[in-house]
PDB file of C-alpha atoms in Angstrom:
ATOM      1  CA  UNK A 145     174.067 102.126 101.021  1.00 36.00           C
ATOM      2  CA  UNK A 146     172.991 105.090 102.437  1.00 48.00           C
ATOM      3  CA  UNK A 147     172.396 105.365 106.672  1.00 76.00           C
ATOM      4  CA  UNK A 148     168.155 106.101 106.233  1.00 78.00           C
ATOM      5  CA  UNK A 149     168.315 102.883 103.721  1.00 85.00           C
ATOM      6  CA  UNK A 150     169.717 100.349 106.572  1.00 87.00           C
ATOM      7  CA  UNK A 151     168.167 101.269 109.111  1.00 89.00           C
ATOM      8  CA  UNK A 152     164.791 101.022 107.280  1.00 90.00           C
ATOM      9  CA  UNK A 153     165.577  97.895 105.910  1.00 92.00           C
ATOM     10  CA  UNK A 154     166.594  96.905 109.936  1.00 92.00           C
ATOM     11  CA  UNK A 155     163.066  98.008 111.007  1.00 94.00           C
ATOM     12  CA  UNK A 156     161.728  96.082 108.579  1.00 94.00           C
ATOM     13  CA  UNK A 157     162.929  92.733 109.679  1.00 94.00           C
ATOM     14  CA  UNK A 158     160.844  93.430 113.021  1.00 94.00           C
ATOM     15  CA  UNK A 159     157.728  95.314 111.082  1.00 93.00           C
ATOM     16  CA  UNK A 160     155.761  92.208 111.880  1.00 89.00           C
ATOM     17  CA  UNK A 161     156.636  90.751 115.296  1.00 91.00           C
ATOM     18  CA  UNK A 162     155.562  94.761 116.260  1.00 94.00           C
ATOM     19  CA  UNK A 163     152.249  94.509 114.145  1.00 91.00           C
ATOM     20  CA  UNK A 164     151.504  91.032 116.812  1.00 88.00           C
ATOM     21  CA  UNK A 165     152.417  93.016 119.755  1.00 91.00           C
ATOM     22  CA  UNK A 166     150.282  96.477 118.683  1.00 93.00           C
ATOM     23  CA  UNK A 167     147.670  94.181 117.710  1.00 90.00           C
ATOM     24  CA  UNK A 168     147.617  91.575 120.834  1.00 89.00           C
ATOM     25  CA  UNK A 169     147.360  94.875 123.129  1.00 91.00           C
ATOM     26  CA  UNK A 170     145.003  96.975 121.255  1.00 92.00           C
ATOM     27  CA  UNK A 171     142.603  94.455 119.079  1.00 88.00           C
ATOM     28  CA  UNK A 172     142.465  96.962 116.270  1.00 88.00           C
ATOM     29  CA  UNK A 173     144.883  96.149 112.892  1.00 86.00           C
ATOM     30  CA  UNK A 174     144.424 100.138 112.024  1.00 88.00           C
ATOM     31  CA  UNK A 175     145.336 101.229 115.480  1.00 93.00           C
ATOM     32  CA  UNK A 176     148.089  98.053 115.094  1.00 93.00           C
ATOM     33  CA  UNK A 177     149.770  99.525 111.705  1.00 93.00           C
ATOM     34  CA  UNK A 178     149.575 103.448 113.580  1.00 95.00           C
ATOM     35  CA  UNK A 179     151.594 101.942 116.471  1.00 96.00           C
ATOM     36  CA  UNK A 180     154.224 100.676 113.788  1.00 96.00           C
ATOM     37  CA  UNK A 181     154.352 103.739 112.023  1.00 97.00           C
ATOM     38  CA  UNK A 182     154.557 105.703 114.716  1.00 96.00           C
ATOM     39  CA  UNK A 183     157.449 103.508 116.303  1.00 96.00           C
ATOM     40  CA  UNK A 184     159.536 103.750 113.057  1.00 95.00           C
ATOM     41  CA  UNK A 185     158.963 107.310 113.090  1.00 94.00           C
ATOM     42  CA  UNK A 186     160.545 107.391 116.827  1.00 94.00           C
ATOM     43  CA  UNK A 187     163.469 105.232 115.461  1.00 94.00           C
ATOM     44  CA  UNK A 188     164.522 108.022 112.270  1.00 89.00           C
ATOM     45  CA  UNK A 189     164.515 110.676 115.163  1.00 90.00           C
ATOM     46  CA  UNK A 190     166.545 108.291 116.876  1.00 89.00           C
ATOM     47  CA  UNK A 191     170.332 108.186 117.315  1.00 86.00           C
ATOM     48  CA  UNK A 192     170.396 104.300 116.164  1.00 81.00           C
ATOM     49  CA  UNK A 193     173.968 103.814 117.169  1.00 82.00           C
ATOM     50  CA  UNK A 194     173.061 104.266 120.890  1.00 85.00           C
ATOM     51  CA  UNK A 195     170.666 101.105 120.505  1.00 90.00           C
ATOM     52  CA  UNK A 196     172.112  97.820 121.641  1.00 88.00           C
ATOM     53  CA  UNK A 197     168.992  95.763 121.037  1.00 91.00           C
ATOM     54  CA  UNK A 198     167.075  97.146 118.345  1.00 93.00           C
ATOM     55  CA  UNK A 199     164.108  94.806 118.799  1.00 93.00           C
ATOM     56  CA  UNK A 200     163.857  94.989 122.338  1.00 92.00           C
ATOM     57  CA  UNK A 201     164.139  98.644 121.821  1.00 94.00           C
ATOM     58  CA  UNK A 202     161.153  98.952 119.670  1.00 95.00           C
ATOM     59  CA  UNK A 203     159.031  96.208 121.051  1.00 94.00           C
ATOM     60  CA  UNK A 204     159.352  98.742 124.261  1.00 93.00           C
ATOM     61  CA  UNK A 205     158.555 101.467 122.096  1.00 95.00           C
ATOM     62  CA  UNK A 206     155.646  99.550 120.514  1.00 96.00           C
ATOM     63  CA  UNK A 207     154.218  99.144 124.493  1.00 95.00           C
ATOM     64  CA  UNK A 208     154.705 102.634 124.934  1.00 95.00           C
ATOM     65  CA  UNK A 209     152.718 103.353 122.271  1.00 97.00           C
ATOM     66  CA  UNK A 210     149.362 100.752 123.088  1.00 95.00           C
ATOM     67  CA  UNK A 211     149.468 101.638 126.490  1.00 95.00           C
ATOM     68  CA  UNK A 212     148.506 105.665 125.392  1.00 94.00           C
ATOM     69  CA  UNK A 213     146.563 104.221 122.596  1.00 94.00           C
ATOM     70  CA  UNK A 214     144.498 102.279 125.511  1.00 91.00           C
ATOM     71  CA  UNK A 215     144.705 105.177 127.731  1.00 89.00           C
ATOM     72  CA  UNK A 216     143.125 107.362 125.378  1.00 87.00           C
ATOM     73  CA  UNK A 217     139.919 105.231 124.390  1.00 80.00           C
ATOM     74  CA  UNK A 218     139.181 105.293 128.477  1.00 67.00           C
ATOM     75  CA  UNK A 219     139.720 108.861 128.677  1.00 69.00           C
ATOM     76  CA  UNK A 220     137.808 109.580 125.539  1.00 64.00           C
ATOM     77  CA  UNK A 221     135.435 107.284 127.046  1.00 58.00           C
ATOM     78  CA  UNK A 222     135.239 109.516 130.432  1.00 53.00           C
ATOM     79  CA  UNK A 223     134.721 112.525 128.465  1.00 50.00           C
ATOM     80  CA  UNK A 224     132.034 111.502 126.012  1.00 50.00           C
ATOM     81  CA  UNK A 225     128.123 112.472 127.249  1.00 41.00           C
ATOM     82  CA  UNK A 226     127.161 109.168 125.060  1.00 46.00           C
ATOM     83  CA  UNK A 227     127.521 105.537 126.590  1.00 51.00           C
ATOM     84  CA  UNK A 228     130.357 103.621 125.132  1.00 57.00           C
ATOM     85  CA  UNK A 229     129.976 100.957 122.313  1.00 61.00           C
ATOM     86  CA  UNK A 230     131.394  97.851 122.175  1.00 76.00           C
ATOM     87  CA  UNK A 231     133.066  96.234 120.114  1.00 81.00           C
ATOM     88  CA  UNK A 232     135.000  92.913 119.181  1.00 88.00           C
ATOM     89  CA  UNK A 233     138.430  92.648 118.367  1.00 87.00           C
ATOM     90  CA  UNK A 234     139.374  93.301 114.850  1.00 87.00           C
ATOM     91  CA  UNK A 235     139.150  89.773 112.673  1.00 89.00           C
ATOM     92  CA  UNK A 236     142.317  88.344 111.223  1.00 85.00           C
ATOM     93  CA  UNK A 237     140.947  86.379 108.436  1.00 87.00           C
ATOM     94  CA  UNK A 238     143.290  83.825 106.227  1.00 82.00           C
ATOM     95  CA  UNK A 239     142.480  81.002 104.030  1.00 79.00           C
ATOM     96  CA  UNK A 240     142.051  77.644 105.683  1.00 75.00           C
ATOM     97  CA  UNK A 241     144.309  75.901 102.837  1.00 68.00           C
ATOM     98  CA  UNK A 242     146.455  78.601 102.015  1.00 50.00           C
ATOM     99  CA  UNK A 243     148.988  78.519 105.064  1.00 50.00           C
ATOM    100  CA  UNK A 244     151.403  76.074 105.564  1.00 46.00           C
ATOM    101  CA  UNK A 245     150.959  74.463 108.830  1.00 52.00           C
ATOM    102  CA  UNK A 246     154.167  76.277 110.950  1.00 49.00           C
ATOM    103  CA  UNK A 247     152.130  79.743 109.352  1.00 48.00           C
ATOM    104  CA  UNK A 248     148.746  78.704 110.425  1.00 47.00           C
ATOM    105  CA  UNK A 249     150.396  78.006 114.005  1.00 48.00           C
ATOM    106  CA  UNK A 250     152.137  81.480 114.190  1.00 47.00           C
ATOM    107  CA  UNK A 251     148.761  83.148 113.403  1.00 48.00           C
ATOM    108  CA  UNK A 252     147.408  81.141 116.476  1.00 47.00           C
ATOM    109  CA  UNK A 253     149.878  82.137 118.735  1.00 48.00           C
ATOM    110  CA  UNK A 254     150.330  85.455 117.649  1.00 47.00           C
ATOM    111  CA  UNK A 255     146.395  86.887 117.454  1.00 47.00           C
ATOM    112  CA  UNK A 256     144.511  84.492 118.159  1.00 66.00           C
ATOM    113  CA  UNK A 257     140.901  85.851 118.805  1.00 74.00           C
ATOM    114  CA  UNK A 258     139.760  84.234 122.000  1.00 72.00           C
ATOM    115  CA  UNK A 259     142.329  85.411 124.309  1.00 79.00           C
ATOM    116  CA  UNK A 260     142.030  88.581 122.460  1.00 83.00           C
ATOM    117  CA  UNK A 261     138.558  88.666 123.743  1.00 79.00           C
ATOM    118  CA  UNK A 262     139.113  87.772 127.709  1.00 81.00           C
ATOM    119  CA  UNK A 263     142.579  90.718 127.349  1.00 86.00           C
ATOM    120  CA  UNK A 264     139.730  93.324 126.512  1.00 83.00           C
ATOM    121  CA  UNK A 265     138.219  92.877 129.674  1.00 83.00           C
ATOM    122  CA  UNK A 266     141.753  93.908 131.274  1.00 89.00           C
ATOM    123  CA  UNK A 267     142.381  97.211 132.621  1.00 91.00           C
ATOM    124  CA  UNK A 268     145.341  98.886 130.240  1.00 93.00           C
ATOM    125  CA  UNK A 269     148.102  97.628 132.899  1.00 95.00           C
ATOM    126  CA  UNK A 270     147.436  94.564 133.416  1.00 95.00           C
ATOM    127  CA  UNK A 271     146.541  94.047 129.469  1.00 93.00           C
ATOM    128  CA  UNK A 272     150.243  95.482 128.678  1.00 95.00           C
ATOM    129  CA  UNK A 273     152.037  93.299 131.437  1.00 96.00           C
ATOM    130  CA  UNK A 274     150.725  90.297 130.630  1.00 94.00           C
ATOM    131  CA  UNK A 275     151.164  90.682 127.093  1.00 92.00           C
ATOM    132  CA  UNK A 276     154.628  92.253 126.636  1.00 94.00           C
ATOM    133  CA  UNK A 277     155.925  89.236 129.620  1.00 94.00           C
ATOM    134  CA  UNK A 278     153.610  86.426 129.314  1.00 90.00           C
ATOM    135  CA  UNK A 279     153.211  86.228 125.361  1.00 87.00           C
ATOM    136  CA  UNK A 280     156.653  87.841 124.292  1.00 89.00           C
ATOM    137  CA  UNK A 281     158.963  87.490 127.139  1.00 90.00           C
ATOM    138  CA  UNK A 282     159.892  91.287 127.912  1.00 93.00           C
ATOM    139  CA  UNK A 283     161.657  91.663 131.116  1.00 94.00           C
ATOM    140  CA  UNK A 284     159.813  93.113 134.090  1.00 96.00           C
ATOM    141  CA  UNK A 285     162.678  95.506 134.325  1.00 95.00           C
ATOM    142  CA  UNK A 286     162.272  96.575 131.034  1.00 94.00           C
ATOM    143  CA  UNK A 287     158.193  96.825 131.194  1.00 96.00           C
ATOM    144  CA  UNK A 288     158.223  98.823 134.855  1.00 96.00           C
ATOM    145  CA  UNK A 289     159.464 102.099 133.002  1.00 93.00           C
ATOM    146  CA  UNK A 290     156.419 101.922 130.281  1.00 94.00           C
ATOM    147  CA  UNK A 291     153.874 101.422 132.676  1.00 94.00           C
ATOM    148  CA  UNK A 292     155.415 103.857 135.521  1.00 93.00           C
ATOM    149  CA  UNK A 293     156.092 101.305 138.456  1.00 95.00           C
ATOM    150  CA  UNK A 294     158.373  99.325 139.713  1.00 96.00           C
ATOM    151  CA  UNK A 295     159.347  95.548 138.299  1.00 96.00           C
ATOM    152  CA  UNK A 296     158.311  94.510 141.474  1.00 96.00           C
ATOM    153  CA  UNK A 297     154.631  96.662 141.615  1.00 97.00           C
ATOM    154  CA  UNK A 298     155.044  95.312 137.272  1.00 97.00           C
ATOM    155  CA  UNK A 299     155.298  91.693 138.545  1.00 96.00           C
ATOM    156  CA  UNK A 300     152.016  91.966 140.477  1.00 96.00           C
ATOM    157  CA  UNK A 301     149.864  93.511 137.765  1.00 96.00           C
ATOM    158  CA  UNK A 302     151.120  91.030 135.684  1.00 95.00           C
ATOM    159  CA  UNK A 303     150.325  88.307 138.322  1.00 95.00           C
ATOM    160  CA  UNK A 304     146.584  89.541 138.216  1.00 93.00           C
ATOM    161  CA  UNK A 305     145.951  89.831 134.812  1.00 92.00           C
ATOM    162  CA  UNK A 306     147.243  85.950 134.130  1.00 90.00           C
ATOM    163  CA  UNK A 307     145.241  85.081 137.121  1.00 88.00           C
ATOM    164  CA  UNK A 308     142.271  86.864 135.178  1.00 85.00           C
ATOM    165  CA  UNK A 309     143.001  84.674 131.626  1.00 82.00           C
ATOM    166  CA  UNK A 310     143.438  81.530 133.359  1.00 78.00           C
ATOM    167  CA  UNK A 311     140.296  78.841 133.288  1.00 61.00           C
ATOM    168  CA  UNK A 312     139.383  80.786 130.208  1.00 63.00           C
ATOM    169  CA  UNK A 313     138.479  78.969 126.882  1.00 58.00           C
ATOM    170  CA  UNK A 314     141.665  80.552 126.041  1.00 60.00           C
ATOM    171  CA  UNK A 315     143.974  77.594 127.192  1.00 56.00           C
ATOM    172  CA  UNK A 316     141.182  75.051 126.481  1.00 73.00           C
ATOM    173  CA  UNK A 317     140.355  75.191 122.918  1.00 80.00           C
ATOM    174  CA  UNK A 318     140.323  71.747 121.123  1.00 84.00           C
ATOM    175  CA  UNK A 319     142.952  71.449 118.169  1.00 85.00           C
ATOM    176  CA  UNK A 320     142.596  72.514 114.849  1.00 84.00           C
ATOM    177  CA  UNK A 321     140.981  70.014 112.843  1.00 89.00           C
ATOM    178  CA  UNK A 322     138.731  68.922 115.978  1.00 93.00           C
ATOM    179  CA  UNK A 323     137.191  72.941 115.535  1.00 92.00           C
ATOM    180  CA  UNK A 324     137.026  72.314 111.892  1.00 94.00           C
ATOM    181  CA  UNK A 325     134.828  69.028 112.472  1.00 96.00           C
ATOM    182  CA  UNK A 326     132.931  70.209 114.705  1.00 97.00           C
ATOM    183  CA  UNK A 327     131.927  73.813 112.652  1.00 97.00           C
ATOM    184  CA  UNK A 328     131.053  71.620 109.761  1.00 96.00           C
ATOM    185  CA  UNK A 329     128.679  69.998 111.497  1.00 97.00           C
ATOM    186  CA  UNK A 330     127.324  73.243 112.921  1.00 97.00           C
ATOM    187  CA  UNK A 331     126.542  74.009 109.535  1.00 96.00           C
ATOM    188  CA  UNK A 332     125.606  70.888 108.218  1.00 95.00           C
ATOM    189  CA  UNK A 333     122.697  70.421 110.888  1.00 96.00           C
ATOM    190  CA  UNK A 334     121.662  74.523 110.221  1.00 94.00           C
ATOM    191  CA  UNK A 335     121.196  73.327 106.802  1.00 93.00           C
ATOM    192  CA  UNK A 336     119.549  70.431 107.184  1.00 94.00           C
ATOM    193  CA  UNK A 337     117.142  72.454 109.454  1.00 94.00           C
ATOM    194  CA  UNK A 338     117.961  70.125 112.378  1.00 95.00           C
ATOM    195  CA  UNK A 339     117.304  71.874 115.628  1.00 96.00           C
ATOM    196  CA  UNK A 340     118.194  68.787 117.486  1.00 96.00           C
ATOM    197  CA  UNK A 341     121.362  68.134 116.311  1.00 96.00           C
ATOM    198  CA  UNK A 342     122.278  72.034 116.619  1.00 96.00           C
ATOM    199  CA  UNK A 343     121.788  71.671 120.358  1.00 97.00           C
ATOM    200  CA  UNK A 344     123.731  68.877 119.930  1.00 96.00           C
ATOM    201  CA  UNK A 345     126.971  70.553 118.716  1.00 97.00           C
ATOM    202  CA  UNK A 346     126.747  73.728 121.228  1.00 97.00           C
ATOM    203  CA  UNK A 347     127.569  73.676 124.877  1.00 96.00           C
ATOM    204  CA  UNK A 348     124.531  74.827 126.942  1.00 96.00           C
ATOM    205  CA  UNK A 349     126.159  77.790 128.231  1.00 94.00           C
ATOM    206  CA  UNK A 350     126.917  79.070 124.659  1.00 95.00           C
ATOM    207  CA  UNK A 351     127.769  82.674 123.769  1.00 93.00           C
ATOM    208  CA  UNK A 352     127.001  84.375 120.622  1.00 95.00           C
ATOM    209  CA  UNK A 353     128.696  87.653 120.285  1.00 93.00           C
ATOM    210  CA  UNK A 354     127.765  89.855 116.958  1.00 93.00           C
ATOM    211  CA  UNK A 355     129.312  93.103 116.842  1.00 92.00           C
ATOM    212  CA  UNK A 356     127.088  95.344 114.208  1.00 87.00           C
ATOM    213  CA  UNK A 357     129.250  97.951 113.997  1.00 81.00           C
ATOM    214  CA  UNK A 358     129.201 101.178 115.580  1.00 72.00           C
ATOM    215  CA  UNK A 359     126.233 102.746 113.833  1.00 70.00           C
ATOM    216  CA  UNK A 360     123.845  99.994 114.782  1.00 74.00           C
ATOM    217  CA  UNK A 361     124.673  99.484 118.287  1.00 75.00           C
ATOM    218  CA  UNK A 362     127.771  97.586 118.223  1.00 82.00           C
ATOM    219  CA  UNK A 363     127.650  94.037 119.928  1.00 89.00           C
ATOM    220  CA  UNK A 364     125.095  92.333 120.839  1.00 91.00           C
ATOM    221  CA  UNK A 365     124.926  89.054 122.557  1.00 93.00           C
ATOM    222  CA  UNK A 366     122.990  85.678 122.465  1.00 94.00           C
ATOM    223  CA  UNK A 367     122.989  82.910 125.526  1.00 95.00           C
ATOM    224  CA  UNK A 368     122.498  79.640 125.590  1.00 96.00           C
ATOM    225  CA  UNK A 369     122.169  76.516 123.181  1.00 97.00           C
ATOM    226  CA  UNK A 370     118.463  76.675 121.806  1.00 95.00           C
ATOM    227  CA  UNK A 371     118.491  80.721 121.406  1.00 96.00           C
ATOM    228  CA  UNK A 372     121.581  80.446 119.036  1.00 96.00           C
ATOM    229  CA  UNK A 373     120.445  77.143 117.071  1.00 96.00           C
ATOM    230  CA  UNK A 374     117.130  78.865 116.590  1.00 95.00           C
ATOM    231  CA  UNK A 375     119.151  81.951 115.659  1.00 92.00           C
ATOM    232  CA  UNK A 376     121.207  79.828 112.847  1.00 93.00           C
ATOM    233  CA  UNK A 377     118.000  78.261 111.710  1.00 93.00           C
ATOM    234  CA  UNK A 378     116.517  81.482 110.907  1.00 88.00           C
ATOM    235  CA  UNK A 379     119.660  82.447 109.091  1.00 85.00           C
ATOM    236  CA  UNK A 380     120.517  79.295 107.339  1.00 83.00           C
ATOM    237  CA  UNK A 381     119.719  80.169 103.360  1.00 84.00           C
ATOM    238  CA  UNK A 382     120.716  78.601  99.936  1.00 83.00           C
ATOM    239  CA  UNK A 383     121.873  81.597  98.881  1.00 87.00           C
ATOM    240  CA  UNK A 384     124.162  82.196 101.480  1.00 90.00           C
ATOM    241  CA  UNK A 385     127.481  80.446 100.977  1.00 92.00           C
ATOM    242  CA  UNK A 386     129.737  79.291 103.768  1.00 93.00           C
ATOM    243  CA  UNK A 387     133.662  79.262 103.075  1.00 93.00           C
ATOM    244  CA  UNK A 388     135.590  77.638 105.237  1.00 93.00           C
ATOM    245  CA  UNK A 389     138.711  79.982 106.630  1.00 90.00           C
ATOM    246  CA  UNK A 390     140.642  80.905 109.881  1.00 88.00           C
ATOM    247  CA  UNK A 391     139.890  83.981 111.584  1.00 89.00           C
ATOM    248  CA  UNK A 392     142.210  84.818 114.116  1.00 84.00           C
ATOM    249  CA  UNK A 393     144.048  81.092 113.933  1.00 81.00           C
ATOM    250  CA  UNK A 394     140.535  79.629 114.832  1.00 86.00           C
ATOM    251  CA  UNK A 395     138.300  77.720 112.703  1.00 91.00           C
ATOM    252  CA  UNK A 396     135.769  80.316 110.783  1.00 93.00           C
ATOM    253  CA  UNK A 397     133.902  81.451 108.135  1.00 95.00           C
ATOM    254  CA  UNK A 398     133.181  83.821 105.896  1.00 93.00           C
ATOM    255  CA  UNK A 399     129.191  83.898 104.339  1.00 94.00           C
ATOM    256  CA  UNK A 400     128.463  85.254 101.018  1.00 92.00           C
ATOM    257  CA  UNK A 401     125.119  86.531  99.709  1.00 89.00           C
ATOM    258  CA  UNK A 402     125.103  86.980  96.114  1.00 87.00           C
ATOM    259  CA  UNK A 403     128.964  87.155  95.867  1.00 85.00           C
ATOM    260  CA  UNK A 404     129.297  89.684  98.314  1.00 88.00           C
ATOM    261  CA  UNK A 405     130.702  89.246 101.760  1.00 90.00           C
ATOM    262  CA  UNK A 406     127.631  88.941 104.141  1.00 92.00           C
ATOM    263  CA  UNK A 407     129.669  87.993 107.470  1.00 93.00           C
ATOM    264  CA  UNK A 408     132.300  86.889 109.264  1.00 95.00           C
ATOM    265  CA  UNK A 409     132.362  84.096 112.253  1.00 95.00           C
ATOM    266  CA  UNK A 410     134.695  82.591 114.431  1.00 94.00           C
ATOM    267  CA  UNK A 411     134.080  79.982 116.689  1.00 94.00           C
ATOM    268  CA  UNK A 412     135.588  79.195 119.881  1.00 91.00           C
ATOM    269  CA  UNK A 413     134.948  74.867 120.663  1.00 92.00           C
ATOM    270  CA  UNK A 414     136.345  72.955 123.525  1.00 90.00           C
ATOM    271  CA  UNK A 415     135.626  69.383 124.418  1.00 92.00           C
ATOM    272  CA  UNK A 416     133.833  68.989 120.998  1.00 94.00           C
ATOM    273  CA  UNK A 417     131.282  71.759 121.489  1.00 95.00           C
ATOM    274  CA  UNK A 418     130.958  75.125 120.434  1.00 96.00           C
ATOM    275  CA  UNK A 419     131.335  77.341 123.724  1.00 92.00           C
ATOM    276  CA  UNK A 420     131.532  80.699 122.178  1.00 91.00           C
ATOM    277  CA  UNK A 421     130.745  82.270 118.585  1.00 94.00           C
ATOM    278  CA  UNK A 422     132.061  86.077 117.349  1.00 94.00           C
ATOM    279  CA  UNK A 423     130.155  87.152 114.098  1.00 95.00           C
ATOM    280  CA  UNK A 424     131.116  90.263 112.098  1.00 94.00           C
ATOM    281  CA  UNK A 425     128.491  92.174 109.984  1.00 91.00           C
ATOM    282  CA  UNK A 426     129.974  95.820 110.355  1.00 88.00           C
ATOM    283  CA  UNK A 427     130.653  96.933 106.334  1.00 86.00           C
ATOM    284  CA  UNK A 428     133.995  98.506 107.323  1.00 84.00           C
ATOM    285  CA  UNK A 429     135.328  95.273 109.207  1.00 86.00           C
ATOM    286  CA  UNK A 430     133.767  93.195 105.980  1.00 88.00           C
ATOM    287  CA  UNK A 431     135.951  95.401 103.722  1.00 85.00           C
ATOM    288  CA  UNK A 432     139.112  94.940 105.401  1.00 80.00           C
ATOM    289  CA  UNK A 433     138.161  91.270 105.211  1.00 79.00           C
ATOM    290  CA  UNK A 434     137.188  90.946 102.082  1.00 75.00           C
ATOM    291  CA  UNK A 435     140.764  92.365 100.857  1.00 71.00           C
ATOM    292  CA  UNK A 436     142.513  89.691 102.852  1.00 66.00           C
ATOM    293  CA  UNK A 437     140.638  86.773 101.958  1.00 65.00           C
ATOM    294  CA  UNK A 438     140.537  87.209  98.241  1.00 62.00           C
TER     295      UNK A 438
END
């Protein structure tokens, strides 16, 4: 076997713990898969024999890489005439009964949407930090020289950004088959055309988050309980189908109009109510989600 051979098949055995770092940082799977690429690419030009720990080495590498990619949408951001849109984090959609439970677990922990949601509000440093220490254990020694301090200046940014996440829905969430309950009955009241028990089911401080896409204005956002039953009443049709699935390791949907993928939602419920809902509609985010849910 052939020295190009092993090592590829040696980068492959850490292809996806690197996808769940590129993609906790950056929130994108394309931008994700680049940062892989891009990381094996450093690895062939790389004198493998020199490398101790070959995952450490490229989960550092894999930083490296998200922290530019982060840079880069701020500076592109600084330099563009037009105000910036926003968008959600990319959904990971998978089948509700197609996992086994130890898989659906690992998708949780490894991308699961509402923390990705609260680590886009951090600023690059602090979203690197937290995630290469907090969520995958990397040294502060080994993160200082990626983000240009020292472990002790690393520490502190790390210190803010978990200050920043904590009291979040993040570390709140209700289990599994609590969400699951409680989205069925979202949809069984929409249905039934039952504004009261809607209400019921959402918290009153309830966000709705619906990211367009970039050609229609990106996200927009909905507050409070009767706005967003009102909202689902509107949209509630026979024709549109709702599958159950998990997007992101939380309980979801995908809606179907005629067949064809109409939407995708995630819902974020704690204490038995719905505190916060992420909807999909953008044709290039359906695509990608389409493919993975077939």
């Amino acid at each position: 076997m052939n020295d190009d051979v092993t090592l590829a098949a040696a980068f492959e055995q850490h292809r996806r713990h690197l996808h769940t770092v590129a993609y906790r940082v950056l929130g994108s799977v394309a931008e994700a898969e680049d940062a892989v690429q891009e990381a094996w690419l450093r690895l062939h030009r790389t004198d493998a024999a020199d490398i101790d720990n070959l995952g450490g080495w490229l989960t550092t590498v894999v930083g490296r890489i998200a922290l530019n990619t982060l840079r880069s949408r701020a500076t592109r951001r600084e330099d563009s005439l037009e105000e910036r849109v926003e968008r959600l984090p990319d959904p990971v959609v998978t089948p509700y009964d197609a996992a086994l439970p130890e898989e659906q677990a690992l998708i949780a922990d490894s991308v699961g949407l509402a923390l990705l949601v609260v680590l886009d509000q951090l600023a690059p440093l602090e979203r690197i930090a937290f995630v290469l220490h907090d969520l995958f254990g990397v040294p502060f020694e080994d993160i200082a020289p990626i983000v240009e301090r020292t472990p002790a200046a690393t520490r502190q940014i790390a210190s803010r950004a978990r200050r920043r996440v904590r009291g979040t829905d993040v570390v709140r969430m209700d289990g599994r088959a609590r969400q699951r309950e409680v989205v069925d009955a979202f949809f069984a009241a929409a249905h039934a055309g039952d504004l009261e028990r809607l209400v019921g089911v959402l918290a009153p401080d309830v966000a709705l988050r619906s990211d367009l896409g970039a050609l229609r204005g990106g996200v927009v956002e909905y507050r409070g309980a009767e706005t967003i039953a009102r909202n689902a009443l509107m949209f509630a049709h026979p024709d549109r189908v709702v599958h159950p699935v998990l997007v992101n390791g939380q309980a979801g949907v995908v809606i179907t109009l005629h067949d064809e993928l109409f939407s995708v939602m995630a819902f974020t419920v704690v204490e038995g109510r719905v505190v916060g809902v992420e909807t999909w509609s953008d044709p290039d985010v359906l695509a990608a989600a389409a493919a993975a849910w077939a």
